[in-house]
Tab-separated table of N, CA, C and O in Angstrom:
chain	number	residue	atom	x	y	z
A	232	UNK	N	33.756	222.864	118.376
A	232	UNK	CA	33.660	221.571	117.730
A	232	UNK	C	33.598	221.776	116.224
A	232	UNK	O	33.227	222.830	115.750
A	233	UNK	N	33.937	220.753	115.495
A	233	UNK	CA	33.958	220.850	114.043
A	233	UNK	C	32.931	219.904	113.443
A	233	UNK	O	32.538	218.928	114.067
A	234	UNK	N	32.503	220.203	112.207
A	234	UNK	CA	31.515	219.341	111.575
A	234	UNK	C	32.047	217.929	111.367
A	234	UNK	O	33.208	217.746	111.028
A	235	UNK	N	31.202	216.957	111.601
A	235	UNK	CA	31.558	215.555	111.389
A	235	UNK	C	30.992	215.113	110.052
A	235	UNK	O	29.852	215.428	109.730
A	236	UNK	N	31.774	214.426	109.283
A	236	UNK	CA	31.309	213.905	108.002
A	236	UNK	C	31.036	212.412	108.155
A	236	UNK	O	31.743	211.727	108.886
A	237	UNK	N	30.014	211.911	107.486
A	237	UNK	CA	29.740	210.473	107.577
A	237	UNK	C	30.816	209.670	106.856
A	237	UNK	O	31.493	210.168	105.956
A	238	UNK	N	30.962	208.422	107.276
A	238	UNK	CA	31.903	207.534	106.613
A	238	UNK	C	31.436	207.249	105.189
A	238	UNK	O	30.244	207.321	104.896
A	239	UNK	N	32.374	206.913	104.319
A	239	UNK	CA	32.033	206.557	102.942
A	239	UNK	C	31.053	205.387	102.954
A	239	UNK	O	31.218	204.446	103.732
A	240	UNK	N	30.043	205.448	102.140
A	240	UNK	CA	29.051	204.379	102.060
A	240	UNK	C	28.005	204.409	103.151
A	240	UNK	O	27.239	203.460	103.303
A	241	UNK	N	27.961	205.501	103.932
A	241	UNK	CA	26.980	205.610	105.024
A	241	UNK	C	25.557	205.517	104.478
A	241	UNK	O	25.259	206.037	103.406
A	242	UNK	N	24.695	204.848	105.257
A	242	UNK	CA	23.297	204.681	104.865
A	242	UNK	C	22.384	204.957	106.042
A	242	UNK	O	22.745	204.701	107.193
A	243	UNK	N	21.198	205.459	105.741
A	243	UNK	CA	20.144	205.644	106.729
A	243	UNK	C	19.190	204.467	106.560
A	243	UNK	O	18.806	204.127	105.441
A	244	UNK	N	18.813	203.840	107.671
A	244	UNK	CA	17.956	202.659	107.608
A	244	UNK	C	16.625	202.938	108.286
A	244	UNK	O	16.573	203.457	109.397
A	245	UNK	N	15.549	202.594	107.587
A	245	UNK	CA	14.184	202.745	108.079
A	245	UNK	C	13.661	201.360	108.437
A	245	UNK	O	13.729	200.432	107.630
A	246	UNK	N	13.132	201.210	109.658
A	246	UNK	CA	12.665	199.930	110.185
A	246	UNK	C	11.154	199.970	110.384
A	246	UNK	O	10.615	200.990	110.808
A	247	UNK	N	10.480	198.847	110.163
A	247	UNK	CA	9.035	198.821	110.411
A	247	UNK	C	8.694	198.407	111.836
A	247	UNK	O	7.532	198.395	112.218
A	248	UNK	N	9.694	198.106	112.653
A	248	UNK	CA	9.482	197.786	114.058
A	248	UNK	C	10.179	198.793	114.959
A	248	UNK	O	11.195	199.373	114.584
A	249	UNK	N	9.622	198.987	116.132
A	249	UNK	CA	10.275	199.857	117.111
A	249	UNK	C	11.596	199.229	117.549
A	249	UNK	O	11.760	198.015	117.501
A	250	UNK	N	12.513	200.060	117.972
A	250	UNK	CA	13.822	199.624	118.463
A	250	UNK	C	14.604	198.846	117.418
A	250	UNK	O	15.269	197.853	117.730
A	251	UNK	N	14.488	199.288	116.149
A	251	UNK	CA	15.314	198.792	115.052
A	251	UNK	C	15.119	197.298	114.798
A	251	UNK	O	16.069	196.532	114.715
A	252	UNK	N	13.861	196.900	114.680
A	252	UNK	CA	13.526	195.499	114.417
A	252	UNK	C	12.624	195.402	113.189
A	252	UNK	O	12.038	196.381	112.756
A	253	UNK	N	12.502	194.205	112.650
A	253	UNK	CA	11.590	193.935	111.551
A	253	UNK	C	12.197	194.197	110.182
A	253	UNK	O	13.413	194.210	110.008
A	254	UNK	N	11.299	194.406	109.208
A	254	UNK	CA	11.715	194.711	107.841
A	254	UNK	C	12.441	196.041	107.830
A	254	UNK	O	12.134	196.930	108.622
A	255	UNK	N	13.379	196.193	106.881
A	255	UNK	CA	14.119	197.447	106.809
A	255	UNK	C	14.457	197.813	105.368
A	255	UNK	O	14.539	196.945	104.502
A	256	UNK	N	14.668	199.113	105.181
A	256	UNK	CA	15.095	199.660	103.899
A	256	UNK	C	16.208	200.653	104.191
A	256	UNK	O	16.061	201.507	105.075
A	257	UNK	N	17.309	200.560	103.456
A	257	UNK	CA	18.413	201.507	103.630
A	257	UNK	C	18.562	202.354	102.383
A	257	UNK	O	18.420	201.857	101.260
A	258	UNK	N	18.847	203.643	102.594
A	258	UNK	CA	19.121	204.545	101.476
A	258	UNK	C	20.470	205.202	101.721
A	258	UNK	O	20.862	205.431	102.862
A	259	UNK	N	21.201	205.490	100.655
A	259	UNK	CA	22.541	206.060	100.825
A	259	UNK	C	22.499	207.522	101.251
A	259	UNK	O	21.564	208.248	100.942
A	260	UNK	N	23.520	207.911	101.982
A	260	UNK	CA	23.714	209.317	102.298
A	260	UNK	C	24.478	209.890	101.117
A	260	UNK	O	25.394	209.268	100.610
A	261	UNK	N	24.151	210.895	100.641
A	261	UNK	CA	23.226	211.938	101.043
A	261	UNK	C	22.436	212.354	99.804
A	261	UNK	O	22.791	211.987	98.704
A	262	UNK	N	21.392	213.134	99.969
A	262	UNK	CA	20.609	213.592	98.839
A	262	UNK	C	19.167	213.816	99.228
A	262	UNK	O	18.785	213.700	100.386
A	263	UNK	N	18.363	214.140	98.214
A	263	UNK	CA	16.939	214.372	98.401
A	263	UNK	C	16.204	213.157	97.841
A	263	UNK	O	16.451	212.747	96.701
A	264	UNK	N	15.308	212.594	98.637
A	264	UNK	CA	14.557	211.401	98.251
A	264	UNK	C	13.069	211.726	98.331
A	264	UNK	O	12.427	211.501	99.348
A	265	UNK	N	12.538	212.292	97.243
A	265	UNK	CA	11.124	212.661	97.199
A	265	UNK	C	10.226	211.437	97.046
A	265	UNK	O	9.030	211.510	97.294
A	266	UNK	N	10.799	210.322	96.620
A	266	UNK	CA	10.040	209.094	96.378
A	266	UNK	C	10.203	208.083	97.503
A	266	UNK	O	10.023	206.890	97.301
A	267	UNK	N	10.515	208.532	98.691
A	267	UNK	CA	10.816	207.617	99.789
A	267	UNK	C	9.666	206.676	100.109
A	267	UNK	O	9.870	205.482	100.308
A	268	UNK	N	8.441	207.184	100.133
A	268	UNK	CA	7.309	206.313	100.469
A	268	UNK	C	7.168	205.174	99.458
A	268	UNK	O	6.861	204.048	99.835
A	269	UNK	N	7.448	205.434	98.190
A	269	UNK	CA	7.387	204.378	97.177
A	269	UNK	C	8.483	203.340	97.407
A	269	UNK	O	8.237	202.138	97.307
A	270	UNK	N	9.679	203.790	97.744
A	270	UNK	CA	10.783	202.861	98.035
A	270	UNK	C	10.451	201.973	99.228
A	270	UNK	O	10.742	200.784	99.228
A	271	UNK	N	9.872	202.572	100.244
A	271	UNK	CA	9.509	201.815	101.438
A	271	UNK	C	8.465	200.756	101.106
A	271	UNK	O	8.585	199.594	101.510
A	272	UNK	N	7.432	201.147	100.374
A	272	UNK	CA	6.360	200.205	100.032
A	272	UNK	C	6.871	199.073	99.163
A	272	UNK	O	6.472	197.921	99.346
A	273	UNK	N	7.749	199.378	98.205
A	273	UNK	CA	8.317	198.339	97.336
A	273	UNK	C	9.068	197.282	98.142
A	273	UNK	O	9.084	196.114	97.784
A	274	UNK	N	9.674	197.689	99.239
A	274	UNK	CA	10.440	196.767	100.085
A	274	UNK	C	9.581	196.110	101.161
A	274	UNK	O	10.085	195.352	101.978
A	275	UNK	N	8.289	196.414	101.187
A	275	UNK	CA	7.401	195.798	102.163
A	275	UNK	C	7.325	196.509	103.499
A	275	UNK	O	6.787	195.976	104.460
A	276	UNK	N	7.869	197.726	103.583
A	276	UNK	CA	7.804	198.511	104.817
A	276	UNK	C	6.615	199.458	104.692
A	276	UNK	O	6.673	200.441	103.966
A	277	UNK	N	5.537	199.143	105.394
A	277	UNK	CA	4.317	199.955	105.304
A	277	UNK	C	4.341	201.141	106.257
A	277	UNK	O	3.812	202.194	105.961
A	278	UNK	N	4.951	200.969	107.426
A	278	UNK	CA	5.023	202.019	108.433
A	278	UNK	C	6.420	202.035	109.038
A	278	UNK	O	6.931	200.992	109.427
A	279	UNK	N	7.021	203.214	109.104
A	279	UNK	CA	8.348	203.348	109.720
A	279	UNK	C	8.164	203.603	111.203
A	279	UNK	O	7.483	204.537	111.611
A	280	UNK	N	8.777	202.753	112.026
A	280	UNK	CA	8.668	202.883	113.479
A	280	UNK	C	9.988	203.293	114.127
A	280	UNK	O	10.011	203.751	115.254
A	281	UNK	N	11.121	203.102	113.411
A	281	UNK	CA	12.415	203.550	113.924
A	281	UNK	C	13.344	203.839	112.749
A	281	UNK	O	13.158	203.305	111.647
A	282	UNK	N	14.339	204.712	113.009
A	282	UNK	CA	15.280	205.137	111.970
A	282	UNK	C	16.690	205.089	112.540
A	282	UNK	O	16.955	205.643	113.599
A	283	UNK	N	17.610	204.418	111.820
A	283	UNK	CA	19.025	204.381	112.187
A	283	UNK	C	19.763	205.413	111.350
A	283	UNK	O	19.731	205.352	110.124
A	284	UNK	N	20.400	206.357	112.036
A	284	UNK	CA	21.157	207.414	111.362
A	284	UNK	C	22.633	207.260	111.707
A	284	UNK	O	22.986	207.208	112.886
A	285	UNK	N	23.515	207.211	110.707
A	285	UNK	CA	24.943	207.130	111.014
A	285	UNK	C	25.466	208.480	111.521
A	285	UNK	O	24.877	209.520	111.236
A	286	UNK	N	26.561	208.471	112.266
A	286	UNK	CA	27.149	209.734	112.727
A	286	UNK	C	27.500	210.632	111.548
A	286	UNK	O	27.934	210.155	110.498
A	287	UNK	N	27.283	211.928	111.720
A	287	UNK	CA	27.631	212.893	110.690
A	287	UNK	C	26.546	213.163	109.670
A	287	UNK	O	26.759	213.893	108.708
A	288	UNK	N	25.365	212.580	109.850
A	288	UNK	CA	24.258	212.782	108.907
A	288	UNK	C	23.125	213.521	109.603
A	288	UNK	O	22.769	213.206	110.731
A	289	UNK	N	22.571	214.507	108.916
A	289	UNK	CA	21.388	215.220	109.394
A	289	UNK	C	20.277	214.955	108.392
A	289	UNK	O	20.477	215.081	107.192
A	290	UNK	N	19.120	214.578	108.895
A	290	UNK	CA	17.996	214.280	108.019
A	290	UNK	C	16.796	215.142	108.322
A	290	UNK	O	16.469	215.387	109.481
A	291	UNK	N	16.152	215.624	107.274
A	291	UNK	CA	14.865	216.305	107.385
A	291	UNK	C	13.855	215.390	106.718
A	291	UNK	O	14.029	215.020	105.555
A	292	UNK	N	12.813	215.018	107.461
A	292	UNK	CA	11.845	214.043	106.981
A	292	UNK	C	10.463	214.678	106.896
A	292	UNK	O	10.072	215.431	107.788
A	293	UNK	N	9.740	214.358	105.838
A	293	UNK	CA	8.373	214.852	105.686
A	293	UNK	C	7.424	213.688	105.951
A	293	UNK	O	7.553	212.610	105.362
A	294	UNK	N	6.503	213.929	106.867
A	294	UNK	CA	5.522	212.904	107.219
A	294	UNK	C	4.484	212.765	106.109
A	294	UNK	O	4.304	213.667	105.289
A	295	UNK	N	3.805	211.647	106.108
A	295	UNK	CA	2.679	211.419	105.208
A	295	UNK	C	1.401	211.570	106.014
A	295	UNK	O	1.304	211.027	107.116
A	296	UNK	N	0.443	212.287	105.479
A	296	UNK	CA	-0.841	212.411	106.170
A	296	UNK	C	-1.525	211.053	106.143
A	296	UNK	O	-1.483	210.336	105.147
A	297	UNK	N	-2.144	210.689	107.249
A	297	UNK	CA	-2.810	209.389	107.316
A	297	UNK	C	-4.264	209.524	106.865
A	297	UNK	O	-4.754	210.611	106.599
A	298	UNK	N	-4.929	208.403	106.832
A	298	UNK	CA	-6.330	208.393	106.431
A	298	UNK	C	-7.243	208.989	107.501
A	298	UNK	O	-8.376	209.336	107.233
A	299	UNK	N	-6.751	209.124	108.714
A	299	UNK	CA	-7.585	209.607	109.809
A	299	UNK	C	-7.926	211.078	109.656
A	299	UNK	O	-9.073	211.478	109.737
A	300	UNK	N	-6.904	211.890	109.409
A	300	UNK	CA	-7.102	213.335	109.339
A	300	UNK	C	-6.121	213.926	108.321
A	300	UNK	O	-5.082	214.457	108.677
A	301	UNK	N	-6.437	213.835	107.028
A	301	UNK	CA	-5.511	214.369	106.026
A	301	UNK	C	-5.271	215.865	106.223
A	301	UNK	O	-6.179	216.607	106.545
A	302	UNK	N	-4.022	216.268	106.053
A	302	UNK	CA	-3.646	217.673	106.180
A	302	UNK	C	-3.137	218.178	104.843
A	302	UNK	O	-2.601	217.422	104.050
A	303	UNK	N	-3.293	219.477	104.624
A	303	UNK	CA	-2.782	220.057	103.384
A	303	UNK	C	-1.262	219.989	103.328
A	303	UNK	O	-0.685	219.740	102.297
A	304	UNK	N	-0.595	220.250	104.447
A	304	UNK	CA	0.865	220.203	104.469
A	304	UNK	C	1.331	219.367	105.664
A	304	UNK	O	1.289	219.825	106.799
A	305	UNK	N	1.744	218.129	105.401
A	305	UNK	CA	2.214	217.266	106.489
A	305	UNK	C	3.413	217.888	107.205
A	305	UNK	O	4.157	218.678	106.637
A	306	UNK	N	3.606	217.510	108.440
A	306	UNK	CA	4.694	218.072	109.235
A	306	UNK	C	6.042	217.514	108.796
A	306	UNK	O	6.129	216.500	108.108
A	307	UNK	N	7.090	218.209	109.212
A	307	UNK	CA	8.450	217.749	108.986
A	307	UNK	C	9.162	217.670	110.337
A	307	UNK	O	8.764	218.329	111.296
A	308	UNK	N	10.195	216.847	110.405
A	308	UNK	CA	11.022	216.769	111.604
A	308	UNK	C	12.458	216.503	111.184
A	308	UNK	O	12.715	215.991	110.103
A	309	UNK	N	13.389	216.905	112.040
A	309	UNK	CA	14.810	216.718	111.769
A	309	UNK	C	15.422	215.761	112.780
A	309	UNK	O	15.042	215.758	113.949
A	310	UNK	N	16.380	214.974	112.295
A	310	UNK	CA	17.127	214.059	113.163
A	310	UNK	C	18.615	214.204	112.885
A	310	UNK	O	19.018	214.394	111.739
A	311	UNK	N	19.407	214.101	113.939
A	311	UNK	CA	20.863	214.040	113.789
A	311	UNK	C	21.402	212.776	114.445
A	311	UNK	O	22.592	212.645	114.648
A	312	UNK	N	20.505	211.865	114.761
A	312	UNK	CA	20.882	210.594	115.364
A	312	UNK	C	19.733	209.622	115.225
A	312	UNK	O	18.645	209.985	114.774
A	313	UNK	N	19.947	208.395	115.611
A	313	UNK	CA	18.923	207.361	115.492
A	313	UNK	C	17.779	207.618	116.460
A	313	UNK	O	17.942	208.249	117.495
A	314	UNK	N	16.603	207.094	116.097
A	314	UNK	CA	15.423	207.223	116.955
A	314	UNK	C	14.702	205.876	116.985
A	314	UNK	O	14.389	205.297	115.945
A	315	UNK	N	14.471	205.357	118.197
A	315	UNK	CA	13.930	204.012	118.375
A	315	UNK	C	12.415	203.942	118.236
A	315	UNK	O	11.869	202.884	117.951
A	316	UNK	N	11.711	205.054	118.456
A	316	UNK	CA	10.245	205.066	118.373
A	316	UNK	C	9.766	206.340	117.687
A	316	UNK	O	9.418	207.314	118.338
A	317	UNK	N	9.732	206.322	116.371
A	317	UNK	CA	9.320	207.493	115.593
A	317	UNK	C	7.883	207.879	115.894
A	317	UNK	O	7.572	209.040	116.130
A	318	UNK	N	6.989	206.898	115.900
A	318	UNK	CA	5.556	207.192	116.007
A	318	UNK	C	5.133	207.756	117.351
A	318	UNK	O	4.154	208.472	117.443
A	319	UNK	N	5.871	207.476	118.411
A	319	UNK	CA	5.468	208.015	119.705
A	319	UNK	C	6.327	209.199	120.143
A	319	UNK	O	6.045	209.814	121.162
A	320	UNK	N	7.340	209.532	119.374
A	320	UNK	CA	8.256	210.590	119.768
A	320	UNK	C	8.100	211.854	118.935
A	320	UNK	O	8.026	212.938	119.481
A	321	UNK	N	8.038	211.736	117.618
A	321	UNK	CA	8.026	212.936	116.776
A	321	UNK	C	6.733	213.140	115.989
A	321	UNK	O	6.576	214.156	115.341
A	322	UNK	N	5.811	212.185	116.046
A	322	UNK	CA	4.564	212.321	115.292
A	322	UNK	C	3.408	211.793	116.126
A	322	UNK	O	3.609	211.086	117.102
A	323	UNK	N	2.192	212.130	115.697
A	323	UNK	CA	1.019	211.593	116.373
A	323	UNK	C	0.273	210.654	115.423
A	323	UNK	O	0.734	210.385	114.322
A	324	UNK	N	-0.894	210.194	115.839
A	324	UNK	CA	-1.625	209.191	115.067
A	324	UNK	C	-2.153	209.706	113.726
A	324	UNK	O	-2.575	208.922	112.893
A	325	UNK	N	-2.133	211.014	113.500
A	325	UNK	CA	-2.676	211.557	112.257
A	325	UNK	C	-1.677	211.523	111.111
A	325	UNK	O	-2.016	211.870	109.991
A	326	UNK	N	-0.428	211.136	111.383
A	326	UNK	CA	0.595	211.099	110.352
A	326	UNK	C	1.416	209.821	110.469
A	326	UNK	O	1.404	209.159	111.494
A	327	UNK	N	2.122	209.512	109.383
A	327	UNK	CA	3.046	208.389	109.411
A	327	UNK	C	4.336	208.809	108.713
A	327	UNK	O	4.382	209.804	108.003
A	328	UNK	N	5.374	208.054	108.917
A	328	UNK	CA	6.690	208.369	108.363
A	328	UNK	C	6.973	207.411	107.212
A	328	UNK	O	6.697	206.227	107.331
A	329	UNK	N	7.434	207.846	106.171
A	329	UNK	CA	7.928	209.142	105.732
A	329	UNK	C	7.675	209.263	104.236
A	329	UNK	O	7.946	208.329	103.500
A	330	UNK	N	7.193	210.378	103.849
A	330	UNK	CA	6.919	210.654	102.440
A	330	UNK	C	8.194	210.999	101.682
A	330	UNK	O	8.386	210.576	100.546
A	331	UNK	N	9.051	211.794	102.312
A	331	UNK	CA	10.284	212.233	101.666
A	331	UNK	C	11.369	212.443	102.713
A	331	UNK	O	11.086	212.567	103.905
A	332	UNK	N	12.614	212.485	102.237
A	332	UNK	CA	13.751	212.727	103.134
A	332	UNK	C	14.808	213.547	102.417
A	332	UNK	O	15.020	213.392	101.210
A	333	UNK	N	15.456	214.431	103.163
A	333	UNK	CA	16.603	215.193	102.670
A	333	UNK	C	17.752	214.903	103.632
A	333	UNK	O	17.687	215.301	104.805
A	334	UNK	N	18.748	214.188	103.155
A	334	UNK	CA	19.880	213.773	103.988
A	334	UNK	C	21.103	214.594	103.629
A	334	UNK	O	21.466	214.705	102.457
A	335	UNK	N	21.738	215.184	104.665
A	335	UNK	CA	22.896	216.039	104.465
A	335	UNK	C	24.053	215.574	105.341
A	335	UNK	O	23.846	215.039	106.417
A	336	UNK	N	25.268	215.841	104.892
A	336	UNK	CA	26.434	215.493	105.693
A	336	UNK	C	26.971	216.719	106.414
A	336	UNK	O	26.581	217.844	106.123
A	337	UNK	N	27.871	216.466	107.361
A	337	UNK	CA	28.531	217.552	108.058
A	337	UNK	C	27.791	218.062	109.269
A	337	UNK	O	27.765	219.247	109.541
A	338	UNK	N	27.181	217.172	110.030
A	338	UNK	CA	26.471	217.565	111.243
A	338	UNK	C	27.470	218.046	112.272
A	338	UNK	O	28.521	217.442	112.467
A	339	UNK	N	27.137	219.127	112.946
A	339	UNK	CA	28.014	219.658	113.981
A	339	UNK	C	27.399	219.361	115.340
A	339	UNK	O	26.300	219.795	115.647
A	340	UNK	N	28.108	218.587	116.157
A	340	UNK	CA	27.625	218.225	117.491
A	340	UNK	C	28.393	219.017	118.542
A	340	UNK	O	29.570	219.286	118.396
A	341	UNK	N	27.706	219.385	119.593
A	341	UNK	CA	28.322	220.129	120.675
A	341	UNK	C	27.647	219.750	121.983
A	341	UNK	O	26.433	219.534	122.021
A	342	UNK	N	28.408	219.674	123.063
A	342	UNK	CA	27.829	219.380	124.375
A	342	UNK	C	26.816	220.444	124.781
A	342	UNK	O	25.879	220.176	125.515
A	343	UNK	N	27.009	221.672	124.300
A	343	UNK	CA	26.135	222.777	124.683
A	343	UNK	C	24.824	222.820	123.909
A	343	UNK	O	23.853	223.401	124.367
A	344	UNK	N	24.791	222.214	122.712
A	344	UNK	CA	23.582	222.346	121.909
A	344	UNK	C	22.975	221.035	121.437
A	344	UNK	O	21.867	221.028	120.929
A	345	UNK	N	23.661	219.921	121.565
A	345	UNK	CA	23.113	218.643	121.124
A	345	UNK	C	22.243	218.037	122.220
A	345	UNK	O	22.487	218.239	123.405
A	346	UNK	N	21.230	217.283	121.802
A	346	UNK	CA	20.305	216.652	122.738
A	346	UNK	C	20.562	215.151	122.738
A	346	UNK	O	20.722	214.542	121.691
A	347	UNK	N	20.608	214.567	123.919
A	347	UNK	CA	20.778	213.122	124.052
A	347	UNK	C	19.456	212.543	124.535
A	347	UNK	O	18.877	213.012	125.510
A	348	UNK	N	18.942	211.534	123.828
A	348	UNK	CA	17.697	210.872	124.199
A	348	UNK	C	18.028	209.548	124.885
A	348	UNK	O	18.908	208.818	124.444
A	349	UNK	N	17.315	209.260	125.964
A	349	UNK	CA	17.494	208.005	126.691
A	349	UNK	C	16.264	207.137	126.529
A	349	UNK	O	15.155	207.636	126.344
A	350	UNK	N	16.453	205.822	126.606
A	350	UNK	CA	15.349	204.882	126.426
A	350	UNK	C	14.365	204.896	127.583
A	350	UNK	O	13.207	204.562	127.410
A	351	UNK	N	14.807	205.253	128.774
A	351	UNK	CA	13.944	205.215	129.949
A	351	UNK	C	13.846	206.594	130.592
A	351	UNK	O	14.690	207.458	130.367
A	352	UNK	N	12.809	206.771	131.409
A	352	UNK	CA	12.625	208.030	132.106
A	352	UNK	C	13.751	208.297	133.082
A	352	UNK	O	14.451	207.383	133.501
A	353	UNK	N	13.932	209.557	133.459
A	353	UNK	CA	14.936	209.921	134.435
A	353	UNK	C	16.355	209.771	133.926
A	353	UNK	O	17.270	209.508	134.708
A	354	UNK	N	16.554	209.895	132.621
A	354	UNK	CA	17.875	209.795	132.005
A	354	UNK	C	18.515	208.443	132.282
A	354	UNK	O	19.728	208.350	132.489
A	355	UNK	N	17.713	207.400	132.283
A	355	UNK	CA	18.197	206.039	132.531
A	355	UNK	C	18.175	205.243	131.238
A	355	UNK	O	17.481	205.580	130.296
A	356	UNK	N	18.897	204.170	131.232
A	356	UNK	CA	18.938	203.287	130.067
A	356	UNK	C	19.972	203.749	129.067
A	356	UNK	O	20.753	204.662	129.291
A	357	UNK	N	19.966	203.101	127.925
A	357	UNK	CA	20.922	203.370	126.874
A	357	UNK	C	20.624	204.704	126.201
A	357	UNK	O	19.480	205.014	125.895
A	358	UNK	N	21.643	205.505	125.979
A	358	UNK	CA	21.488	206.769	125.246
A	358	UNK	C	21.387	206.460	123.758
A	358	UNK	O	22.158	205.657	123.231
A	359	UNK	N	20.411	207.061	123.101
A	359	UNK	CA	20.215	206.813	121.669
A	359	UNK	C	21.050	207.750	120.839
A	359	UNK	O	21.369	208.821	121.208
């Protein structure tokens, strides 16, 4: 398989509701966004619950430590596709999304190495 490039004008969208609902903020692909939490707050998005990723984009996201249990170095996670429930899938209650993001183009997908997430147990429902 060959690397896929995102379409011109591709954007990553951060939603404050699960399953891509509620307030949203979009940022252009690609680059490093160290000020992501400030952008989110300015737009009224206090907590990111889902992320829409266009095809061909890989994102590395840095979590923000929450008030419950601050950590010296918050965790990071990578996405190569959209995720409907960030808070219950890639993070726990001690962190929130997202302090920073690094978005890159040219994601390489393969049947042998890519993971498909389904909305329901037992590989049922819509593939994300």
